[in-house]
mmCIF file of C-alpha atoms in Angstrom:
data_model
loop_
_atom_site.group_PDB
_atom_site.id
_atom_site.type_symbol
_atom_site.label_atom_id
_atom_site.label_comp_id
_atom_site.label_asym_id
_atom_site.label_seq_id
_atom_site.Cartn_x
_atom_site.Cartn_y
_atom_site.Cartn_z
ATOM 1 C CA UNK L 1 0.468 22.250 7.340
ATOM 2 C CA UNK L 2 -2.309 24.731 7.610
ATOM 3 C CA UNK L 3 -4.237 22.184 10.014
ATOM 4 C CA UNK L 4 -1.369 21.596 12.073
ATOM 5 C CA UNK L 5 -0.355 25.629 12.729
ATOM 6 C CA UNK L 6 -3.984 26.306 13.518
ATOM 7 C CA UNK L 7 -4.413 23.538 15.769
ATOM 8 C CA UNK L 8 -1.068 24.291 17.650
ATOM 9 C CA UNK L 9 -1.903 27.893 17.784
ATOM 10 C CA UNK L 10 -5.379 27.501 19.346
ATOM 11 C CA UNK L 11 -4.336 25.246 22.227
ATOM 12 C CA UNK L 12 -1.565 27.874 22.857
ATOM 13 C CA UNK L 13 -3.747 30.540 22.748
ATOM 14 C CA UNK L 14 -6.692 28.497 25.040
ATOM 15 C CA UNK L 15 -3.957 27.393 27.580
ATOM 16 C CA UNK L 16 -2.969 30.818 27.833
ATOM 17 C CA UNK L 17 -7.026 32.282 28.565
ATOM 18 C CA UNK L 18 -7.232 29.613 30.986
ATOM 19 C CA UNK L 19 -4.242 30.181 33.349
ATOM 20 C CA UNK L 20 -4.980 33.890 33.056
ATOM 21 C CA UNK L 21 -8.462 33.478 34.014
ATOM 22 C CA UNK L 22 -7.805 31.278 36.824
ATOM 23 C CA UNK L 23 -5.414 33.542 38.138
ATOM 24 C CA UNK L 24 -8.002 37.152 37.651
ATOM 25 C CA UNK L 25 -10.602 34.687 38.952
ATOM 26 C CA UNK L 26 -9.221 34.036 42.073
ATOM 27 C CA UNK L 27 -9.618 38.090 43.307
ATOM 28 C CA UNK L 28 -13.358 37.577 42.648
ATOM 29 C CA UNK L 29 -14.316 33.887 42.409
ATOM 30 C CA UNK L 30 -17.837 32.970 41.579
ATOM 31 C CA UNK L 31 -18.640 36.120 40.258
ATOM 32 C CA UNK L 32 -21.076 35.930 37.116
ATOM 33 C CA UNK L 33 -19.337 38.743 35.119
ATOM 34 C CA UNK L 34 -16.600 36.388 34.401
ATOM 35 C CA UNK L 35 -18.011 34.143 32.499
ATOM 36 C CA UNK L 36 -18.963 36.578 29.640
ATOM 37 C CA UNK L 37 -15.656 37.938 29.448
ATOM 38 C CA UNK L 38 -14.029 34.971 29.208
ATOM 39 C CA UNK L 39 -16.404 33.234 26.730
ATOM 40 C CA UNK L 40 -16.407 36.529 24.535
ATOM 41 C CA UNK L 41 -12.522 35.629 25.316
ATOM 42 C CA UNK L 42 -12.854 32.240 23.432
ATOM 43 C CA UNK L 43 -14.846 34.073 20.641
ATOM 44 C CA UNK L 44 -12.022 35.535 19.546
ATOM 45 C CA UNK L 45 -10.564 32.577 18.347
ATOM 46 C CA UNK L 46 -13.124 32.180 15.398
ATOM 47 C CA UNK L 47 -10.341 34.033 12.676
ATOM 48 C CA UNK L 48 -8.688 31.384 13.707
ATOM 49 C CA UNK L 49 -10.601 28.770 11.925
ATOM 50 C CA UNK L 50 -11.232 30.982 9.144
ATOM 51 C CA UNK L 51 -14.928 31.826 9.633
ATOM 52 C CA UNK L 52 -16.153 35.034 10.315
ATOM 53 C CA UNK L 53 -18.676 35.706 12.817
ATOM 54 C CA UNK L 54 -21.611 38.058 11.824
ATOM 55 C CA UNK L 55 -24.062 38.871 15.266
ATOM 56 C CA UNK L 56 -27.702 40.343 15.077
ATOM 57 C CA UNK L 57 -29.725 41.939 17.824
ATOM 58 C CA UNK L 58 -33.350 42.656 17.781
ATOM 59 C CA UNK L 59 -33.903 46.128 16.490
ATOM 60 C CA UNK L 60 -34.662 48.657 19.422
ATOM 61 C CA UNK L 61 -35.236 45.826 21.678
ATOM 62 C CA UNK L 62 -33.327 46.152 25.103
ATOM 63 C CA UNK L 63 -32.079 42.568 26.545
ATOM 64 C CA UNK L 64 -34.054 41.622 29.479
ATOM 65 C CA UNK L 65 -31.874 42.040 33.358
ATOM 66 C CA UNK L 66 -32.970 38.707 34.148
ATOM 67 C CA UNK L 67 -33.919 35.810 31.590
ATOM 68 C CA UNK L 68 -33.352 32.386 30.413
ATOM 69 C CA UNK L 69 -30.912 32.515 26.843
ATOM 70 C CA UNK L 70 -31.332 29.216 24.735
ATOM 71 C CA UNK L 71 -29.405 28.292 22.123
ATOM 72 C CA UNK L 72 -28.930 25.416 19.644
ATOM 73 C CA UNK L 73 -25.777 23.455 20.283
ATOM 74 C CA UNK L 74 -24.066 22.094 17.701
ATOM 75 C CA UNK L 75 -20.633 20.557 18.304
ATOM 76 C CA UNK L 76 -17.146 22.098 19.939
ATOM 77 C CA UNK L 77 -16.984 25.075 17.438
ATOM 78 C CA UNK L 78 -19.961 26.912 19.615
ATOM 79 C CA UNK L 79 -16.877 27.660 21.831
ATOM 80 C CA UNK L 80 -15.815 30.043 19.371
ATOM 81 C CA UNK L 81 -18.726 30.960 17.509
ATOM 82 C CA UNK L 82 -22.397 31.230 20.502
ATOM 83 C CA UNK L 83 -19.945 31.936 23.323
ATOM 84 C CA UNK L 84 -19.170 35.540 21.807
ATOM 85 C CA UNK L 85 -22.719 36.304 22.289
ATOM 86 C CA UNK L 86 -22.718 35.002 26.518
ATOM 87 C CA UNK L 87 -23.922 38.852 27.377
ATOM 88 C CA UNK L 88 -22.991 40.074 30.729
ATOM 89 C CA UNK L 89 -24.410 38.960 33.948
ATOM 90 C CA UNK L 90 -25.012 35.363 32.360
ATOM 91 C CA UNK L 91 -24.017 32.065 33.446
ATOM 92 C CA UNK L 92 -24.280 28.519 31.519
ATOM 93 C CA UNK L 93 -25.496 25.561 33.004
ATOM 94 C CA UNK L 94 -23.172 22.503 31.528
ATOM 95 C CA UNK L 95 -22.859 18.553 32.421
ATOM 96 C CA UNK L 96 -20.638 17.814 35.739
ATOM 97 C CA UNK L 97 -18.113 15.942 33.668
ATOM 98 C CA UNK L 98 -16.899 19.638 32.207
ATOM 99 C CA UNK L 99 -15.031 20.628 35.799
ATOM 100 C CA UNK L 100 -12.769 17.027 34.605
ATOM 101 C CA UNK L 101 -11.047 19.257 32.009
ATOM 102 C CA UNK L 102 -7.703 20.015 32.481
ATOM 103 C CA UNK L 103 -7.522 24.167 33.065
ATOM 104 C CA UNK L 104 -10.428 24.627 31.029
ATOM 105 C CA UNK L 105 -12.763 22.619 33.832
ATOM 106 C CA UNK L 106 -11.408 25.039 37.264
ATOM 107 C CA UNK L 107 -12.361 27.761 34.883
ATOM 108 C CA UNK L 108 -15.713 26.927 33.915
ATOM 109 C CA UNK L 109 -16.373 26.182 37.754
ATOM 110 C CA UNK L 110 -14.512 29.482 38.881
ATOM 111 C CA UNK L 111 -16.409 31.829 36.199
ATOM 112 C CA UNK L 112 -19.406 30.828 37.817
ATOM 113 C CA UNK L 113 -20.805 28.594 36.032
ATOM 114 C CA UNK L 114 -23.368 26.233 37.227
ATOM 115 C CA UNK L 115 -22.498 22.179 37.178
ATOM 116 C CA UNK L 116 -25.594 19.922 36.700
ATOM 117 C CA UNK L 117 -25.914 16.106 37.295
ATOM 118 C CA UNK L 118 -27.774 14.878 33.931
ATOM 119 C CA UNK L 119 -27.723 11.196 35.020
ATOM 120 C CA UNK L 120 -29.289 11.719 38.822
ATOM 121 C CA UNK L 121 -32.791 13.303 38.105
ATOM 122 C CA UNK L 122 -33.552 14.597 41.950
ATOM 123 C CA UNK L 123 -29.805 16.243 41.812
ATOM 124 C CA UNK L 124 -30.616 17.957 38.418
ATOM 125 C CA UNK L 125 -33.966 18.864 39.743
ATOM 126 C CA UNK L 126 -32.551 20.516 42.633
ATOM 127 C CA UNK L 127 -29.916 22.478 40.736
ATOM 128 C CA UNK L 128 -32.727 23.467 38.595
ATOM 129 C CA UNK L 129 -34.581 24.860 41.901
ATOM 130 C CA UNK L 130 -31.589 26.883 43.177
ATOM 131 C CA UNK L 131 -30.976 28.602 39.590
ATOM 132 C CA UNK L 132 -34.571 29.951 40.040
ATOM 133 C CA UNK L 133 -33.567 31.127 43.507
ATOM 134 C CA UNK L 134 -30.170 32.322 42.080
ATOM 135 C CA UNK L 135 -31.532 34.309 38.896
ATOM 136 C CA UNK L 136 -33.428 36.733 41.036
ATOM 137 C CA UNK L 137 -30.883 36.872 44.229
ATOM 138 C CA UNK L 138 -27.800 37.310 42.515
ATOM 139 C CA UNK L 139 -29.203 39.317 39.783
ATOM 140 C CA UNK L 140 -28.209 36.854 36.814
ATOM 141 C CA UNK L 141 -29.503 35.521 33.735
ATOM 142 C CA UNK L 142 -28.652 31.490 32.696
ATOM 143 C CA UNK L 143 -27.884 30.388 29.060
ATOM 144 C CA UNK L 144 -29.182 26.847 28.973
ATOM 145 C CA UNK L 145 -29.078 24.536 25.481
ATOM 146 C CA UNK L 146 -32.659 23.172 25.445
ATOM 147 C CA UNK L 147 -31.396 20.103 22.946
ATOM 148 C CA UNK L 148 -29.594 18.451 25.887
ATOM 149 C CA UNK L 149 -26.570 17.428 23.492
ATOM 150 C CA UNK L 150 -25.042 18.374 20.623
ATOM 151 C CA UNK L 151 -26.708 17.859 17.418
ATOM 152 C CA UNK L 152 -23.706 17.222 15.430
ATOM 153 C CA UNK L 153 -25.596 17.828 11.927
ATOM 154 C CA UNK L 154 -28.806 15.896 12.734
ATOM 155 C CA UNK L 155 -30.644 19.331 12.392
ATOM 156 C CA UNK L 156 -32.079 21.099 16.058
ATOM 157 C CA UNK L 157 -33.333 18.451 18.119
ATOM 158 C CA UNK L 158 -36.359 17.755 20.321
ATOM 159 C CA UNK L 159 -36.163 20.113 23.096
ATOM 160 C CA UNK L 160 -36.184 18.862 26.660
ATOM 161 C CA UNK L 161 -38.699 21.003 29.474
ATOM 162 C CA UNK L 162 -36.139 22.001 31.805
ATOM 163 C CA UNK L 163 -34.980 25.289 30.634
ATOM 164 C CA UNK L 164 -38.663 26.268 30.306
ATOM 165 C CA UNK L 165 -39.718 25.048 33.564
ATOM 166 C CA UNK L 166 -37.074 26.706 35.110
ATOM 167 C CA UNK L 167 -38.351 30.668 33.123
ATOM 168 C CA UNK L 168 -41.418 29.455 34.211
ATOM 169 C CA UNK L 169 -41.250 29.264 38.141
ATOM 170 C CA UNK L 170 -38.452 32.531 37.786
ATOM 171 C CA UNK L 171 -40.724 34.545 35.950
ATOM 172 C CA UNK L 172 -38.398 35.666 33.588
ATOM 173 C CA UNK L 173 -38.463 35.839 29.962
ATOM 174 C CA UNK L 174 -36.836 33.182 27.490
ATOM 175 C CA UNK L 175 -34.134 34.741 24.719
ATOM 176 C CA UNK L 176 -33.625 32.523 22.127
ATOM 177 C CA UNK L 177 -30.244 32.714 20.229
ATOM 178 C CA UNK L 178 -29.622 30.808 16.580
ATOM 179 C CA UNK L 179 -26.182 30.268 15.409
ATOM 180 C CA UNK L 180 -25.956 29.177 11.841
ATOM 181 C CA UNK L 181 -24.990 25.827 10.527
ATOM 182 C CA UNK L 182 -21.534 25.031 11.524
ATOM 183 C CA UNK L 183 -21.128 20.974 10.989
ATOM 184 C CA UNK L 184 -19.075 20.235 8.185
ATOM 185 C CA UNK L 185 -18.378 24.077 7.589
ATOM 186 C CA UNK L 186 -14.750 24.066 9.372
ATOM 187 C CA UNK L 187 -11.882 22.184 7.589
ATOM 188 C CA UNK L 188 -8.492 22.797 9.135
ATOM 189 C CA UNK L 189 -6.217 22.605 5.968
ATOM 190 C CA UNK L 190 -9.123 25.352 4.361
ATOM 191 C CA UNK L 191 -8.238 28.784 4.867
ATOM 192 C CA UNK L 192 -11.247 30.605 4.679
ATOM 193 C CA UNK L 193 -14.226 28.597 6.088
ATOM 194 C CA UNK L 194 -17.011 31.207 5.309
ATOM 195 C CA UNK L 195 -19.740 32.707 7.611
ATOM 196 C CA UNK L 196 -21.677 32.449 10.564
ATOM 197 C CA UNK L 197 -24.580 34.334 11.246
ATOM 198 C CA UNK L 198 -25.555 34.626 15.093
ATOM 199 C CA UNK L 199 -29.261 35.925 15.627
ATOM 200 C CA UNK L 200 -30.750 36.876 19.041
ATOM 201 C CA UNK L 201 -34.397 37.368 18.514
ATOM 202 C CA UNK L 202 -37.029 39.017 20.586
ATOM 203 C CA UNK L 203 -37.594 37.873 24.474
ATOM 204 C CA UNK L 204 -40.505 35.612 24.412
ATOM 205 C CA UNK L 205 -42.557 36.133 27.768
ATOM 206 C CA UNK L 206 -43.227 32.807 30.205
ATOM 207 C CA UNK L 207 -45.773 35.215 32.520
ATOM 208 C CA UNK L 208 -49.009 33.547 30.800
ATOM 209 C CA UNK L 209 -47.499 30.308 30.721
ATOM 210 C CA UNK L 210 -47.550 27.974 34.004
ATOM 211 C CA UNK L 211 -45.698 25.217 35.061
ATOM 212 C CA UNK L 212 -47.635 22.451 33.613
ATOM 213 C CA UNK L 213 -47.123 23.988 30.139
ATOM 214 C CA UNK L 214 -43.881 24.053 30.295
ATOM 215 C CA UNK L 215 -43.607 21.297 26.894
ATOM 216 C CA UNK L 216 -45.862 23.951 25.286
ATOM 217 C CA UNK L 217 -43.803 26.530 25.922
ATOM 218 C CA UNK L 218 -40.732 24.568 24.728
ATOM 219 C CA UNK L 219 -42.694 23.655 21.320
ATOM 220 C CA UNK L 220 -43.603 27.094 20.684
ATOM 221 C CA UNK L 221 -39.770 28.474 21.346
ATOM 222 C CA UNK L 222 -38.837 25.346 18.706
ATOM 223 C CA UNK L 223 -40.858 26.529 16.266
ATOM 224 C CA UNK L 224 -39.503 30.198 16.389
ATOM 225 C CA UNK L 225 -35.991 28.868 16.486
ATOM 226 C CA UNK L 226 -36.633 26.707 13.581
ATOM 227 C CA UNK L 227 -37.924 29.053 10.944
ATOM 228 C CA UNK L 228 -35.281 30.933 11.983
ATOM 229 C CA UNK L 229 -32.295 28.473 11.748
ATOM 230 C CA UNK L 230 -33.789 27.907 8.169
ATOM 231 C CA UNK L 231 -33.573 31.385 7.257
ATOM 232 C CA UNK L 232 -29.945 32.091 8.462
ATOM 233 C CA UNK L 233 -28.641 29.121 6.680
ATOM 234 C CA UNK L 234 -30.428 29.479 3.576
ATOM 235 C CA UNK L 235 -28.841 33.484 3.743
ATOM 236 C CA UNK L 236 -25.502 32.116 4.105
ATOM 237 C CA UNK L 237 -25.626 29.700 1.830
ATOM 238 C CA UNK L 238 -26.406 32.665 -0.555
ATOM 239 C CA UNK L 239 -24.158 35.172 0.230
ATOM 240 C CA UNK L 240 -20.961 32.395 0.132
ATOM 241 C CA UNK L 241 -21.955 31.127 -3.375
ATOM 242 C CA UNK L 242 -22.178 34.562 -4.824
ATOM 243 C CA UNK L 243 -18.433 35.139 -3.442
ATOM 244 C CA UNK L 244 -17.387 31.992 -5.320
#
């Protein structure tokens, strides 16, 4: 019964953000400031599910303007758990097959999101040479998911170059963000599904860096991410059993 309110409720409540956002969207199409009001929009959903979202920022550390976010993806749930972190000014770059999504597709496109061809290499090269154009010109930053896919429990994944390549030739820093376990964590018939911990650590700088070390670069953003990911977890894990 529980499963069936929540699930009703949600695709209420996301039908509703849509048309609304496709309708404010239309006054100012395109314009990056959407996206993180929208996704912060979808965030709010979380309660929801019955998981509470917990955020961290470095301490006394101002965001970078412009700079490359990277997060670890996980499955569907990072629509309600990483997207409340999309700060302002930032767009995602997501697979072409997302603007097939009835509502939720037009708004992804009309946020200003960026649409890239992962099965044609010279098109997904391009795109990635017009978001280094774009971060600078338009003044944005890009959230990009360096795994390629979601990891659905198989722990964070190799990390492909193009998100580093791409901080590289902007000369912009790279922000990594670490969301907590979340595979297995959400059952729909459970009313309280615990917590999720969402860390944003420290901009790593790509000036020293060049092109041609763009897998080392990767690697080294990995390993931060890792230790990390191992850290939040193991904390959460802690903090739900004492509550039991």
């Amino acid at each position: 019964m529980l499963a069936t309110f929540r699930t009703i409720l949600v695709v209420l409540l996301s039908i509703i953000i849509c048309i609304f956002g496709l309708i404010y969207c239309l006054f100012s199409p395109r314009n990056p400031r959407h996206v993180s009001t929208f996704g912060r929009c979808f965030g709010r959903l979380a309660p929801i599910f019955g998981i509470r979202v917990e955020v961290r920022q470095p301490p006394q550390t101002k965001l970078p303007q412009n700079c490359i976010y990277i997060s670890n993806h996980q499955n569907n749930y990072d629509m309600v758990t990483a997207a409340y972190v999309v700060q302002p000014r930032t767009v995602t770059v997501g697979k072409k097959s997302l603007q097939w999504i009835p509502l939720f597709g037009p708004l992804y496109w009309l946020t200003g999101n960026l649409l890239i061809d992962r099965n044609n290499s010279a098109r997904a090269h391009n795109t990635l040479t017009k978001i280094v154009q774009s971060i600078k010109k338009r003044n944005i930053s890009i959230w990009m998911f360096p795994e390629g896919t979601r990891s659905r429990g198989r722990g964070l994944l190799p990390f492909k170059k193009g998100a580093f390549y791409t901080a590289i030739e902007a000369g912009v820093p790279i922000v990594p963000i670490c969301v907590s376990n979340i595979t297995n964590k959400i059952k729909l018939n459970r009313w309280c599904n615990g917590l999720v911990i969402i860390e944003i650590l420290p901009p790593v700088e790509t000036k020293n860096y060049s092109r041609e070390q763009a897998r080392e670069l990767a690697k080294h953003c990995r390993n931060l991410m890792k230790f990390k990911l191992d850290e939040l977890n193991a904390e959460v894990t802690a903090r739900e059993s004492q509550i039991r």
